[in-house]
Structure formats: structure tokens, C-alpha cells
PDB file of C-alpha atoms in Angstrom:
ATOM      1  CA  MET A   1     -79.698 -37.905   0.393  1.00 61.00           C
ATOM      2  CA  ARG A   2     -76.768 -39.301   2.372  1.00 69.00           C
ATOM      3  CA  GLY A   3     -74.307 -38.084  -0.227  1.00 68.00           C
ATOM      4  CA  MET A   4     -75.855 -34.619  -0.169  1.00 68.00           C
ATOM      5  CA  LEU A   5     -75.728 -34.562   3.619  1.00 72.00           C
ATOM      6  CA  ARG A   6     -72.052 -35.566   3.698  1.00 77.00           C
ATOM      7  CA  ALA A   7     -71.241 -32.889   1.134  1.00 73.00           C
ATOM      8  CA  GLU A   8     -73.177 -30.266   3.101  1.00 74.00           C
ATOM      9  CA  LEU A   9     -71.414 -31.213   6.339  1.00 73.00           C
ATOM     10  CA  MET A  10     -68.028 -30.859   4.638  1.00 79.00           C
ATOM     11  CA  ARG A  11     -69.033 -27.454   3.340  1.00 79.00           C
ATOM     12  CA  VAL A  12     -70.218 -26.307   6.770  1.00 78.00           C
ATOM     13  CA  ARG A  13     -66.966 -27.420   8.414  1.00 81.00           C
ATOM     14  CA  SER A  14     -64.964 -25.493   5.822  1.00 82.00           C
ATOM     15  CA  ARG A  15     -66.956 -22.269   6.123  1.00 84.00           C
ATOM     16  CA  SER A  16     -65.594 -19.324   8.072  1.00 86.00           C
ATOM     17  CA  ALA A  17     -69.132 -18.627   9.340  1.00 86.00           C
ATOM     18  CA  PHE A  18     -68.971 -21.804  11.449  1.00 87.00           C
ATOM     19  CA  TRP A  19     -65.522 -21.278  12.927  1.00 90.00           C
ATOM     20  CA  GLY A  20     -65.965 -17.542  13.290  1.00 91.00           C
ATOM     21  CA  MET A  21     -69.215 -17.985  15.194  1.00 92.00           C
ATOM     22  CA  LEU A  22     -67.568 -20.557  17.455  1.00 92.00           C
ATOM     23  CA  VAL A  23     -64.848 -18.044  18.331  1.00 94.00           C
ATOM     24  CA  VAL A  24     -67.365 -15.243  18.896  1.00 94.00           C
ATOM     25  CA  LEU A  25     -69.502 -17.372  21.196  1.00 94.00           C
ATOM     26  CA  LEU A  26     -66.467 -18.579  23.152  1.00 94.00           C
ATOM     27  CA  VAL A  27     -65.391 -14.971  23.671  1.00 94.00           C
ATOM     28  CA  ALA A  28     -68.914 -14.043  24.802  1.00 93.00           C
ATOM     29  CA  SER A  29     -68.987 -16.967  27.235  1.00 93.00           C
ATOM     30  CA  ALA A  30     -65.568 -15.886  28.535  1.00 93.00           C
ATOM     31  CA  GLY A  31     -67.150 -12.534  29.369  1.00 92.00           C
ATOM     32  CA  LEU A  32     -69.779 -14.320  31.452  1.00 92.00           C
ATOM     33  CA  VAL A  33     -67.034 -16.299  33.210  1.00 91.00           C
ATOM     34  CA  ILE A  34     -65.291 -13.023  34.070  1.00 91.00           C
ATOM     35  CA  ALA A  35     -68.585 -11.699  35.443  1.00 89.00           C
ATOM     36  CA  ALA A  36     -68.894 -14.895  37.525  1.00 87.00           C
ATOM     37  CA  TRP A  37     -65.406 -14.272  38.911  1.00 87.00           C
ATOM     38  CA  ASP A  38     -66.470 -10.763  39.936  1.00 83.00           C
ATOM     39  CA  ASP A  39     -69.583 -12.167  41.640  1.00 80.00           C
ATOM     40  CA  THR A  40     -67.597 -14.685  43.679  1.00 80.00           C
ATOM     41  CA  ARG A  41     -64.274 -12.993  44.401  1.00 79.00           C
ATOM     42  CA  PRO A  42     -63.175 -12.743  48.061  1.00 75.00           C
ATOM     43  CA  PRO A  43     -63.772  -9.443  49.872  1.00 72.00           C
ATOM     44  CA  SER A  44     -61.031  -6.866  49.779  1.00 64.00           C
ATOM     45  CA  ASP A  45     -58.818  -6.105  52.774  1.00 66.00           C
ATOM     46  CA  ALA A  46     -60.729  -2.864  53.321  1.00 72.00           C
ATOM     47  CA  ALA A  47     -64.051  -4.728  53.359  1.00 64.00           C
ATOM     48  CA  VAL A  48     -62.677  -7.281  55.836  1.00 66.00           C
ATOM     49  CA  ALA A  49     -61.340  -4.519  58.105  1.00 73.00           C
ATOM     50  CA  GLU A  50     -64.710  -2.744  58.025  1.00 70.00           C
ATOM     51  CA  ALA A  51     -66.468  -6.031  58.777  1.00 67.00           C
ATOM     52  CA  HIS A  52     -64.267  -6.508  61.858  1.00 69.00           C
ATOM     53  CA  LEU A  53     -65.196  -3.043  63.112  1.00 72.00           C
ATOM     54  CA  ASP A  54     -68.898  -3.793  62.605  1.00 69.00           C
ATOM     55  CA  LEU A  55     -68.438  -7.127  64.361  1.00 66.00           C
ATOM     56  CA  ASP A  56     -66.839  -5.440  67.376  1.00 67.00           C
ATOM     57  CA  ASP A  57     -69.804  -3.066  67.670  1.00 68.00           C
ATOM     58  CA  ALA A  58     -72.271  -5.935  67.307  1.00 67.00           C
ATOM     59  CA  LEU A  59     -70.433  -8.018  69.930  1.00 67.00           C
ATOM     60  CA  ALA A  60     -70.542  -5.143  72.394  1.00 72.00           C
ATOM     61  CA  SER A  61     -74.291  -4.813  71.854  1.00 72.00           C
ATOM     62  CA  TRP A  62     -74.785  -8.584  72.162  1.00 64.00           C
ATOM     63  CA  GLU A  63     -72.866  -8.748  75.411  1.00 67.00           C
ATOM     64  CA  ASP A  64     -75.125  -6.067  76.872  1.00 65.00           C
ATOM     65  CA  GLU A  65     -78.179  -8.128  75.869  1.00 66.00           C
ATOM     66  CA  GLN A  66     -76.727 -11.617  76.451  1.00 65.00           C
ATOM     67  CA  ASP A  67     -79.067 -12.397  79.338  1.00 66.00           C
ATOM     68  CA  TRP A  68     -82.077 -11.614  77.157  1.00 67.00           C
ATOM     69  CA  TRP A  69     -80.766 -13.805  74.291  1.00 62.00           C
ATOM     70  CA  THR A  70     -80.094 -16.677  76.726  1.00 66.00           C
ATOM     71  CA  ALA A  71     -83.575 -16.418  78.208  1.00 68.00           C
ATOM     72  CA  GLU A  72     -85.163 -16.410  74.752  1.00 66.00           C
ATOM     73  CA  CYS A  73     -83.214 -19.538  73.859  1.00 63.00           C
ATOM     74  CA  GLU A  74     -84.097 -21.392  77.069  1.00 61.00           C
ATOM     75  CA  ASP A  75     -87.787 -20.504  76.835  1.00 62.00           C
ATOM     76  CA  ALA A  76     -88.149 -21.446  73.172  1.00 64.00           C
ATOM     77  CA  GLU A  77     -90.403 -24.434  72.459  1.00 58.00           C
ATOM     78  CA  ASP A  78     -88.996 -25.217  69.017  1.00 58.00           C
ATOM     79  CA  PRO A  79     -87.113 -28.586  69.128  1.00 61.00           C
ATOM     80  CA  TRP A  80     -84.321 -26.999  67.082  1.00 53.00           C
ATOM     81  CA  PHE A  81     -83.181 -25.072  70.149  1.00 54.00           C
ATOM     82  CA  GLU A  82     -82.341 -28.332  71.949  1.00 57.00           C
ATOM     83  CA  SER A  83     -79.102 -28.513  69.947  1.00 59.00           C
ATOM     84  CA  VAL A  84     -78.210 -24.848  70.509  1.00 61.00           C
ATOM     85  CA  ASP A  85     -75.793 -23.559  73.124  1.00 63.00           C
ATOM     86  CA  CYS A  86     -77.930 -20.913  74.784  1.00 64.00           C
ATOM     87  CA  ASP A  87     -74.868 -19.193  76.271  1.00 61.00           C
ATOM     88  CA  THR A  88     -73.757 -18.196  72.769  1.00 64.00           C
ATOM     89  CA  PHE A  89     -77.177 -17.898  71.113  1.00 65.00           C
ATOM     90  CA  GLY A  90     -77.478 -14.765  68.970  1.00 66.00           C
ATOM     91  CA  ARG A  91     -73.734 -14.097  69.062  1.00 68.00           C
ATOM     92  CA  PRO A  92     -72.754 -12.260  65.863  1.00 67.00           C
ATOM     93  CA  VAL A  93     -70.085 -13.745  63.604  1.00 68.00           C
ATOM     94  CA  LEU A  94     -67.790 -12.145  61.058  1.00 62.00           C
ATOM     95  CA  GLU A  95     -69.570 -13.686  58.035  1.00 68.00           C
ATOM     96  CA  GLN A  96     -72.667 -11.587  58.793  1.00 67.00           C
ATOM     97  CA  PHE A  97     -70.757  -8.394  57.965  1.00 63.00           C
ATOM     98  CA  LEU A  98     -68.755  -9.503  54.932  1.00 62.00           C
ATOM     99  CA  PRO A  99     -70.051  -8.697  51.417  1.00 66.00           C
ATOM    100  CA  TYR A 100     -72.322 -11.426  50.064  1.00 68.00           C
ATOM    101  CA  ARG A 101     -70.777 -13.787  47.510  1.00 72.00           C
ATOM    102  CA  ASP A 102     -72.710 -15.976  45.086  1.00 73.00           C
ATOM    103  CA  GLY A 103     -72.276 -19.720  45.244  1.00 75.00           C
ATOM    104  CA  LEU A 104     -71.965 -21.971  42.207  1.00 79.00           C
ATOM    105  CA  ALA A 105     -75.726 -22.605  41.998  1.00 80.00           C
ATOM    106  CA  GLU A 106     -76.424 -18.854  41.970  1.00 81.00           C
ATOM    107  CA  VAL A 107     -73.696 -18.282  39.375  1.00 83.00           C
ATOM    108  CA  VAL A 108     -75.331 -20.907  37.160  1.00 84.00           C
ATOM    109  CA  ASP A 109     -78.698 -19.139  37.444  1.00 83.00           C
ATOM    110  CA  SER A 110     -77.354 -15.655  36.796  1.00 83.00           C
ATOM    111  CA  ARG A 111     -74.430 -16.220  34.407  1.00 87.00           C
ATOM    112  CA  PHE A 112     -74.824 -19.625  32.748  1.00 89.00           C
ATOM    113  CA  ALA A 113     -78.536 -19.371  31.903  1.00 87.00           C
ATOM    114  CA  PRO A 114     -78.119 -16.364  29.507  1.00 89.00           C
ATOM    115  CA  ILE A 115     -75.856 -18.433  27.229  1.00 91.00           C
ATOM    116  CA  GLY A 116     -78.985 -19.941  25.689  1.00 91.00           C
ATOM    117  CA  GLY A 117     -79.958 -16.537  24.326  1.00 90.00           C
ATOM    118  CA  LEU A 118     -76.433 -15.949  22.991  1.00 92.00           C
ATOM    119  CA  LEU A 119     -76.522 -19.302  21.212  1.00 94.00           C
ATOM    120  CA  VAL A 120     -79.862 -18.484  19.583  1.00 94.00           C
ATOM    121  CA  LEU A 121     -78.575 -15.167  18.238  1.00 93.00           C
ATOM    122  CA  GLY A 122     -75.265 -16.598  17.074  1.00 93.00           C
ATOM    123  CA  LEU A 123     -76.745 -19.677  15.411  1.00 94.00           C
ATOM    124  CA  LEU A 124     -79.470 -17.622  13.717  1.00 94.00           C
ATOM    125  CA  ILE A 125     -76.719 -15.519  12.137  1.00 92.00           C
ATOM    126  CA  MET A 126     -74.732 -18.622  11.179  1.00 92.00           C
ATOM    127  CA  GLY A 127     -77.743 -20.384   9.649  1.00 91.00           C
ATOM    128  CA  THR A 128     -78.573 -17.303   7.624  1.00 92.00           C
ATOM    129  CA  SER A 129     -75.004 -16.854   6.420  1.00 90.00           C
ATOM    130  CA  LEU A 130     -74.557 -20.476   5.341  1.00 87.00           C
ATOM    131  CA  VAL A 131     -77.490 -20.209   2.915  1.00 87.00           C
ATOM    132  CA  ALA A 132     -77.457 -16.543   1.898  1.00 87.00           C
ATOM    133  CA  ALA A 133     -73.797 -16.701   0.883  1.00 84.00           C
ATOM    134  CA  ASP A 134     -74.612 -19.407  -1.688  1.00 80.00           C
ATOM    135  CA  PHE A 135     -77.374 -17.279  -3.205  1.00 81.00           C
ATOM    136  CA  ALA A 136     -75.060 -14.256  -3.353  1.00 81.00           C
ATOM    137  CA  SER A 137     -72.186 -16.175  -4.982  1.00 79.00           C
ATOM    138  CA  GLY A 138     -74.347 -18.147  -7.417  1.00 76.00           C
ATOM    139  CA  ALA A 139     -73.302 -21.476  -5.852  1.00 73.00           C
ATOM    140  CA  MET A 140     -76.937 -22.345  -5.201  1.00 74.00           C
ATOM    141  CA  ALA A 141     -77.711 -22.381  -8.935  1.00 73.00           C
ATOM    142  CA  THR A 142     -74.715 -24.637  -9.543  1.00 74.00           C
ATOM    143  CA  TRP A 143     -75.834 -26.935  -6.738  1.00 67.00           C
ATOM    144  CA  LEU A 144     -79.291 -27.281  -8.310  1.00 70.00           C
ATOM    145  CA  THR A 145     -77.749 -28.624 -11.511  1.00 73.00           C
ATOM    146  CA  PHE A 146     -76.586 -31.656  -9.489  1.00 73.00           C
ATOM    147  CA  GLN A 147     -79.726 -31.950  -7.341  1.00 67.00           C
ATOM    148  CA  PRO A 148     -82.790 -30.355  -8.935  1.00 69.00           C
ATOM    149  CA  ARG A 149     -85.158 -31.511  -6.180  1.00 78.00           C
ATOM    150  CA  ARG A 150     -85.347 -28.367  -4.125  1.00 77.00           C
ATOM    151  CA  ALA A 151     -87.041 -29.925  -1.110  1.00 81.00           C
ATOM    152  CA  ARG A 152     -84.034 -32.216  -0.733  1.00 83.00           C
ATOM    153  CA  VAL A 153     -81.691 -29.244  -0.953  1.00 81.00           C
ATOM    154  CA  VAL A 154     -83.552 -27.474   1.841  1.00 85.00           C
ATOM    155  CA  GLY A 155     -83.716 -30.644   3.920  1.00 85.00           C
ATOM    156  CA  SER A 156     -80.014 -31.383   3.550  1.00 83.00           C
ATOM    157  CA  ARG A 157     -79.112 -27.808   4.490  1.00 87.00           C
ATOM    158  CA  LEU A 158     -81.282 -27.958   7.587  1.00 90.00           C
ATOM    159  CA  LEU A 159     -79.864 -31.312   8.673  1.00 89.00           C
ATOM    160  CA  ALA A 160     -76.258 -30.304   8.047  1.00 88.00           C
ATOM    161  CA  ALA A 161     -76.624 -27.000   9.879  1.00 90.00           C
ATOM    162  CA  SER A 162     -78.367 -28.733  12.788  1.00 90.00           C
ATOM    163  CA  MET A 163     -75.731 -31.458  13.036  1.00 91.00           C
ATOM    164  CA  ALA A 164     -72.972 -28.847  13.045  1.00 91.00           C
ATOM    165  CA  THR A 165     -74.815 -26.847  15.697  1.00 92.00           C
ATOM    166  CA  VAL A 166     -74.762 -29.585  18.335  1.00 93.00           C
ATOM    167  CA  PRO A 167     -70.955 -29.835  18.776  1.00 93.00           C
ATOM    168  CA  LEU A 168     -70.622 -26.064  18.522  1.00 94.00           C
ATOM    169  CA  ALA A 169     -73.208 -25.483  21.247  1.00 94.00           C
ATOM    170  CA  LEU A 170     -71.765 -28.231  23.467  1.00 95.00           C
ATOM    171  CA  THR A 171     -68.276 -26.757  23.116  1.00 95.00           C
ATOM    172  CA  VAL A 172     -69.454 -23.308  24.178  1.00 95.00           C
ATOM    173  CA  LEU A 173     -71.553 -24.624  27.056  1.00 95.00           C
ATOM    174  CA  THR A 174     -68.812 -26.927  28.331  1.00 94.00           C
ATOM    175  CA  ALA A 175     -66.217 -24.154  28.221  1.00 94.00           C
ATOM    176  CA  ALA A 176     -68.530 -21.802  30.111  1.00 93.00           C
ATOM    177  CA  ALA A 177     -69.478 -24.428  32.712  1.00 91.00           C
ATOM    178  CA  LEU A 178     -65.862 -25.409  33.388  1.00 92.00           C
ATOM    179  CA  GLY A 179     -64.807 -21.767  33.528  1.00 91.00           C
ATOM    180  CA  MET A 180     -67.505 -20.824  36.027  1.00 89.00           C
ATOM    181  CA  ALA A 181     -66.844 -23.876  38.197  1.00 87.00           C
ATOM    182  CA  GLY A 182     -63.156 -23.026  38.085  1.00 87.00           C
ATOM    183  CA  VAL A 183     -63.525 -19.422  39.204  1.00 87.00           C
ATOM    184  CA  VAL A 184     -65.926 -20.429  41.987  1.00 85.00           C
ATOM    185  CA  ALA A 185     -63.398 -22.983  43.272  1.00 83.00           C
ATOM    186  CA  TRP A 186     -60.509 -20.516  42.883  1.00 86.00           C
ATOM    187  CA  ASN A 187     -62.333 -17.834  44.862  1.00 80.00           C
ATOM    188  CA  GLY A 188     -63.441 -20.296  47.545  1.00 77.00           C
ATOM    189  CA  ALA A 189     -67.150 -19.536  47.101  1.00 70.00           C
ATOM    190  CA  PRO A 190     -69.785 -22.118  48.124  1.00 72.00           C
ATOM    191  CA  GLN A 191     -69.813 -25.096  45.743  1.00 69.00           C
ATOM    192  CA  GLU A 192     -73.356 -26.499  46.248  1.00 68.00           C
ATOM    193  CA  GLY A 193     -72.333 -29.438  44.054  1.00 67.00           C
ATOM    194  CA  GLY A 194     -75.518 -31.445  43.554  1.00 74.00           C
ATOM    195  CA  GLN A 195     -77.804 -28.464  43.046  1.00 79.00           C
ATOM    196  CA  ALA A 196     -75.333 -26.749  40.701  1.00 80.00           C
ATOM    197  CA  VAL A 197     -74.768 -29.852  38.551  1.00 85.00           C
ATOM    198  CA  ALA A 198     -78.508 -30.388  38.189  1.00 87.00           C
ATOM    199  CA  ALA A 199     -78.982 -26.753  37.151  1.00 86.00           C
ATOM    200  CA  LEU A 200     -76.111 -26.966  34.648  1.00 87.00           C
ATOM    201  CA  ALA A 201     -77.601 -30.072  33.053  1.00 90.00           C
ATOM    202  CA  ALA A 202     -81.086 -28.553  32.876  1.00 90.00           C
ATOM    203  CA  TYR A 203     -79.920 -25.254  31.403  1.00 91.00           C
ATOM    204  CA  GLY A 204     -77.478 -27.055  29.094  1.00 91.00           C
ATOM    205  CA  TRP A 205     -79.876 -29.322  27.226  1.00 93.00           C
ATOM    206  CA  ARG A 206     -82.448 -26.554  26.871  1.00 94.00           C
ATOM    207  CA  ALA A 207     -79.732 -24.251  25.493  1.00 94.00           C
ATOM    208  CA  VAL A 208     -78.745 -26.864  22.887  1.00 95.00           C
ATOM    209  CA  VAL A 209     -82.374 -27.140  21.759  1.00 95.00           C
ATOM    210  CA  ALA A 210     -82.600 -23.336  21.623  1.00 95.00           C
ATOM    211  CA  ALA A 211     -79.446 -23.238  19.490  1.00 95.00           C
ATOM    212  CA  LEU A 212     -80.986 -25.768  17.087  1.00 95.00           C
ATOM    213  CA  TRP A 213     -84.075 -23.582  16.911  1.00 95.00           C
ATOM    214  CA  GLY A 214     -81.917 -20.563  16.097  1.00 94.00           C
ATOM    215  CA  VAL A 215     -80.073 -22.231  13.228  1.00 94.00           C
ATOM    216  CA  VAL A 216     -83.309 -23.679  11.778  1.00 95.00           C
ATOM    217  CA  LEU A 217     -84.957 -20.261  11.988  1.00 94.00           C
ATOM    218  CA  GLY A 218     -81.972 -18.597  10.319  1.00 93.00           C
ATOM    219  CA  THR A 219     -81.872 -21.200   7.545  1.00 92.00           C
ATOM    220  CA  GLY A 220     -85.594 -20.874   6.868  1.00 92.00           C
ATOM    221  CA  LEU A 221     -85.407 -17.077   6.738  1.00 93.00           C
ATOM    222  CA  ALA A 222     -82.402 -17.235   4.411  1.00 91.00           C
ATOM    223  CA  PHE A 223     -84.278 -19.443   1.936  1.00 90.00           C
ATOM    224  CA  THR A 224     -87.218 -17.024   2.167  1.00 90.00           C
ATOM    225  CA  PHE A 225     -85.357 -13.733   1.673  1.00 90.00           C
ATOM    226  CA  ARG A 226     -82.063 -14.957   0.112  1.00 86.00           C
ATOM    227  CA  HIS A 227     -79.936 -12.070   1.404  1.00 88.00           C
ATOM    228  CA  SER A 228     -78.415 -11.637   4.858  1.00 88.00           C
ATOM    229  CA  ALA A 229     -79.269  -7.933   4.765  1.00 90.00           C
ATOM    230  CA  ALA A 230     -82.938  -8.725   4.113  1.00 91.00           C
ATOM    231  CA  VAL A 231     -83.034 -11.222   6.992  1.00 91.00           C
ATOM    232  CA  THR A 232     -81.349  -8.685   9.252  1.00 91.00           C
ATOM    233  CA  GLY A 233     -83.931  -6.067   8.293  1.00 92.00           C
ATOM    234  CA  VAL A 234     -86.826  -8.415   9.044  1.00 91.00           C
ATOM    235  CA  VAL A 235     -85.335  -9.401  12.414  1.00 91.00           C
ATOM    236  CA  VAL A 236     -84.685  -5.774  13.390  1.00 92.00           C
ATOM    237  CA  TRP A 237     -88.216  -4.791  12.375  1.00 92.00           C
ATOM    238  CA  TRP A 238     -89.679  -7.701  14.350  1.00 91.00           C
ATOM    239  CA  VAL A 239     -87.710  -6.820  17.469  1.00 90.00           C
ATOM    240  CA  ALA A 240     -88.654  -3.156  17.254  1.00 91.00           C
ATOM    241  CA  ALA A 241     -92.328  -3.598  16.381  1.00 91.00           C
ATOM    242  CA  VAL A 242     -93.386  -6.860  18.034  1.00 89.00           C
ATOM    243  CA  GLU A 243     -90.900  -7.529  20.819  1.00 90.00           C
ATOM    244  CA  THR A 244     -90.532  -3.923  22.021  1.00 89.00           C
ATOM    245  CA  ALA A 245     -93.353  -1.625  20.882  1.00 90.00           C
ATOM    246  CA  LEU A 246     -96.310  -4.030  21.051  1.00 88.00           C
ATOM    247  CA  PRO A 247     -95.869  -4.973  24.759  1.00 88.00           C
ATOM    248  CA  THR A 248     -95.614  -1.269  25.568  1.00 86.00           C
ATOM    249  CA  ILE A 249     -98.935  -0.553  23.843  1.00 86.00           C
ATOM    250  CA  LEU A 250    -100.637  -3.809  24.868  1.00 86.00           C
ATOM    251  CA  PRO A 251     -98.939  -5.218  28.012  1.00 84.00           C
ATOM    252  CA  THR A 252    -100.855  -8.510  27.893  1.00 83.00           C
ATOM    253  CA  SER A 253     -99.212  -9.318  24.546  1.00 85.00           C
ATOM    254  CA  ARG A 254     -95.891  -9.897  26.315  1.00 87.00           C
ATOM    255  CA  GLY A 255     -96.891 -13.514  26.812  1.00 86.00           C
ATOM    256  CA  VAL A 256     -96.804 -14.225  23.053  1.00 88.00           C
ATOM    257  CA  THR A 257     -93.536 -12.481  22.215  1.00 91.00           C
ATOM    258  CA  LEU A 258     -90.581 -14.598  21.158  1.00 92.00           C
ATOM    259  CA  VAL A 259     -88.326 -13.121  23.850  1.00 92.00           C
ATOM    260  CA  THR A 260     -90.694 -14.159  26.628  1.00 92.00           C
ATOM    261  CA  ASN A 261     -91.261 -17.637  25.219  1.00 93.00           C
ATOM    262  CA  LEU A 262     -87.566 -18.167  24.542  1.00 93.00           C
ATOM    263  CA  ARG A 263     -86.837 -17.200  28.150  1.00 91.00           C
ATOM    264  CA  ALA A 264     -89.555 -19.560  29.325  1.00 92.00           C
ATOM    265  CA  TRP A 265     -87.912 -22.396  27.421  1.00 92.00           C
ATOM    266  CA  THR A 266     -84.292 -21.744  28.394  1.00 91.00           C
ATOM    267  CA  GLU A 267     -85.085 -21.002  32.053  1.00 89.00           C
ATOM    268  CA  GLY A 268     -87.717 -23.685  32.569  1.00 88.00           C
ATOM    269  CA  GLY A 269     -90.570 -21.165  32.832  1.00 89.00           C
ATOM    270  CA  THR A 270     -90.850 -17.449  33.431  1.00 89.00           C
ATOM    271  CA  THR A 271     -93.293 -14.767  34.549  1.00 87.00           C
ATOM    272  CA  TYR A 272     -94.264 -11.254  33.575  1.00 85.00           C
ATOM    273  CA  VAL A 273     -96.501  -8.712  35.288  1.00 83.00           C
ATOM    274  CA  THR A 274     -99.261  -6.387  34.118  1.00 82.00           C
ATOM    275  CA  GLU A 275    -101.356  -3.804  35.905  1.00 78.00           C
ATOM    276  CA  THR A 276    -105.144  -3.957  36.105  1.00 79.00           C
ATOM    277  CA  CYS A 277    -106.658  -0.621  37.138  1.00 76.00           C
ATOM    278  CA  ARG A 278    -110.169   0.240  38.317  1.00 74.00           C
ATOM    279  CA  LEU A 279    -112.048   3.015  40.120  1.00 72.00           C
ATOM    280  CA  ASP A 280    -112.964   2.412  43.760  1.00 70.00           C
ATOM    281  CA  ALA A 281    -116.068   3.724  45.527  1.00 69.00           C
ATOM    282  CA  ALA A 282    -114.393   7.103  46.030  1.00 69.00           C
ATOM    283  CA  LYS A 283    -113.628   7.355  42.300  1.00 70.00           C
ATOM    284  CA  ASN A 284    -109.902   6.895  42.929  1.00 76.00           C
ATOM    285  CA  GLU A 285    -107.906   4.784  40.532  1.00 74.00           C
ATOM    286  CA  VAL A 286    -106.630   1.587  42.127  1.00 76.00           C
ATOM    287  CA  CYS A 287    -104.195  -0.632  40.272  1.00 77.00           C
ATOM    288  CA  ASP A 288    -103.451  -4.282  40.988  1.00 78.00           C
ATOM    289  CA  VAL A 289    -100.311  -6.021  39.806  1.00 81.00           C
ATOM    290  CA  VAL A 290    -101.140  -9.311  38.090  1.00 82.00           C
ATOM    291  CA  GLU A 291     -98.435 -11.930  37.586  1.00 85.00           C
ATOM    292  CA  HIS A 292     -98.693 -14.123  34.498  1.00 86.00           C
ATOM    293  CA  VAL A 293     -96.872 -17.449  34.235  1.00 89.00           C
ATOM    294  CA  VAL A 294     -95.400 -18.671  30.943  1.00 90.00           C
ATOM    295  CA  SER A 295     -94.540 -22.355  31.152  1.00 91.00           C
ATOM    296  CA  GLN A 296     -91.614 -24.117  29.516  1.00 92.00           C
ATOM    297  CA  ALA A 297     -94.088 -26.162  27.458  1.00 93.00           C
ATOM    298  CA  GLN A 298     -95.692 -23.017  26.041  1.00 93.00           C
ATOM    299  CA  GLY A 299     -92.290 -21.577  25.209  1.00 93.00           C
ATOM    300  CA  GLY A 300     -91.307 -24.748  23.382  1.00 92.00           C
ATOM    301  CA  LEU A 301     -94.540 -24.908  21.410  1.00 95.00           C
ATOM    302  CA  VAL A 302     -94.274 -21.271  20.310  1.00 93.00           C
ATOM    303  CA  MET A 303     -90.662 -21.804  19.210  1.00 93.00           C
ATOM    304  CA  LEU A 304     -91.638 -24.954  17.312  1.00 94.00           C
ATOM    305  CA  GLY A 305     -94.478 -23.143  15.554  1.00 94.00           C
ATOM    306  CA  VAL A 306     -92.277 -20.215  14.542  1.00 94.00           C
ATOM    307  CA  ALA A 307     -89.575 -22.543  13.203  1.00 94.00           C
ATOM    308  CA  ALA A 308     -92.159 -24.515  11.212  1.00 94.00           C
ATOM    309  CA  VAL A 309     -93.534 -21.316   9.653  1.00 95.00           C
ATOM    310  CA  ALA A 310     -90.041 -20.056   8.766  1.00 93.00           C
ATOM    311  CA  VAL A 311     -89.028 -23.359   7.152  1.00 93.00           C
ATOM    312  CA  GLY A 312     -92.366 -23.640   5.338  1.00 92.00           C
ATOM    313  CA  LEU A 313     -92.054 -20.139   3.908  1.00 92.00           C
ATOM    314  CA  GLY A 314     -88.447 -20.809   2.936  1.00 90.00           C
ATOM    315  CA  LEU A 315     -89.332 -24.027   1.121  1.00 89.00           C
ATOM    316  CA  LEU A 316     -92.255 -22.353  -0.650  1.00 91.00           C
ATOM    317  CA  ALA A 317     -90.182 -19.385  -1.782  1.00 87.00           C
ATOM    318  CA  PHE A 318     -87.322 -21.624  -2.892  1.00 82.00           C
ATOM    319  CA  ARG A 319     -89.618 -23.827  -4.968  1.00 82.00           C
ATOM    320  CA  LEU A 320     -91.480 -20.963  -6.652  1.00 81.00           C
ATOM    321  CA  ARG A 321     -88.710 -18.477  -7.332  1.00 76.00           C
ATOM    322  CA  ASP A 322     -85.971 -18.809  -9.915  1.00 71.00           C
ATOM    323  CA  VAL A 323     -82.385 -19.098  -8.737  1.00 68.00           C
ATOM    324  CA  GLY A 324     -80.021 -17.109 -10.870  1.00 58.00           C
TER     325      GLY A 324
END
């Protein structure tokens, strides 16, 4: 098994699907870094000039009401007011009128978190390609002449693809994290170091697990259907029928869709809302919005179950069908 695994790892490293997907994912993460730069860039000169005009108007209004603000401060019972200079309490400052800029922690939530979904899509495609290409070229039949035990072939492919996924995912995540931290520092946006680092670590390890899930799912589907086009058709059908149409017809089914559970895993939990309608005493329809919580644990269990089914079907199909 070790010899097979070493051979599979060498084959993965030499395949254009691996290196091409790495480049594609790095380019996609660069797009998110650019979006982070746009979220954190300093205000333009025109925005600063307009903020100064608004500040002048606000200062004039504050000066007219300064006695009232001072009295409110002096009469307040909250201990916080003991450290406040009541003569300047309520005085407007320029920052109140400048456009809001995200800090690093907010950039991580809005721009770094989606990388998990990109990794799943990219690694699903890579896992499918690594196996389907061997069926299309006839290399799988040649491989079976050296190792006729098909379960070992499937196992070695899964292990090799998974081991190659980890450095790929870490490279993409590290590049994105450094890029986002760099643009935040360059633009002088709030750093929020401890909170941002904790969020990066939490999103990062969950994204790596999601990437592993994607490559295992792609590998299992490739062994099941053998052709990349067939896997693509199944995925497109699933997205259209189950992920899109079914929640529209039956809103409560959103909690079992892969998109919702994948988001719950990568984001540490998520929610979705449904409407419950009834007739009141006057026979008028009244609708209540109900929020449903999907935990990270549920998301992980659903992903694990789907991966197990895909690999099981792939192994079954590979063992029963001829390879020619």
C-alpha cells in the first residue's frame, strides 16, 4: 500500500489538474483580496471635504445646545460619566461623518470566510479530474494489471488526493490571509489583532476540512460515473433540483441542503428563515418569520454522510463494472 501511495502522490504532483487548480484558486483569492482593499481604502478627498462641511454644521448645532449636553452629562447617574469631560460631551468629531471602513476582523468575516466554498468547488473538480482522466485514457486498466485489488486502488487514490489537498489549501489560505492583512495595514484600517487572528484560525482549519471533503466527494463521484462530463451533469442537476428548486417549493427543506450545511460548517453555524402563516380572528392572513439554526456539528455530520455515500457508491461501481 505504501508503494501505491507513493506512486499516486508522484502522479498527482505531475498532473496539470493539481497545478492548474492551485493557480485558479490563487487568482480567485486575489480577487477577494482586491475586494478587501476596496472595503478598507481611505476616503477620497471629496468625501473628506464633504465630511468637514457636515462637521461644521454639526458643530454649530452642538454649540447652540451645549448647555443642554453639559446638563445631561452632569445629571447622569451612570459611573461611566465620571471620566467624561462634560464641557465637551456630545461634541461631534470628523470620524462620525467619514465613510465607514471595515477593520481586519470584518474583512475576515466577509472576504476570507467564502474561500472555504471556493476550495470545495475547486477540489471537487480536481478530485474528479484525477480519476476520470485515467478512465478516459485507459490508464486505469493498465494500473489494475499491477494492483488487481480494486479497494486498494480506490483507497490509495483517496489518500493521495487528500494528502495533496492539504498543502494546496494551506497555500491558498495563507496567501489570502497575508494579502488581506497587508491591504488592511496599507490602508490604515483598524487591525483588531487578537480577534482577527482567532477568526482566521477558525475559518482556516474549517476550510481545510471542507477542501478535503470536496476532493473526497469528487473522487467518489468519478469512480461512480467515470467521466467528468457525467459528474458535471449530476452536480448541475443536484444544484438545480435540490439546492435551488426544492427550497423554493418546500422552504423548510433548506436545512438539509448541502449549501446550507456547508455554510454551517465553514462559518461555525448559520441560520435560515421561513414564514409560518395563519388566519387571525378577522380572517386576515398573518405571517410570522421563524429563524432556524443550523449548527456546525450538523453541517459536519451531513458532509461526512454525503462523502461516505459517494465513496461507497464509487467503490461499489468500481468493483462491479469492467474497466476497459
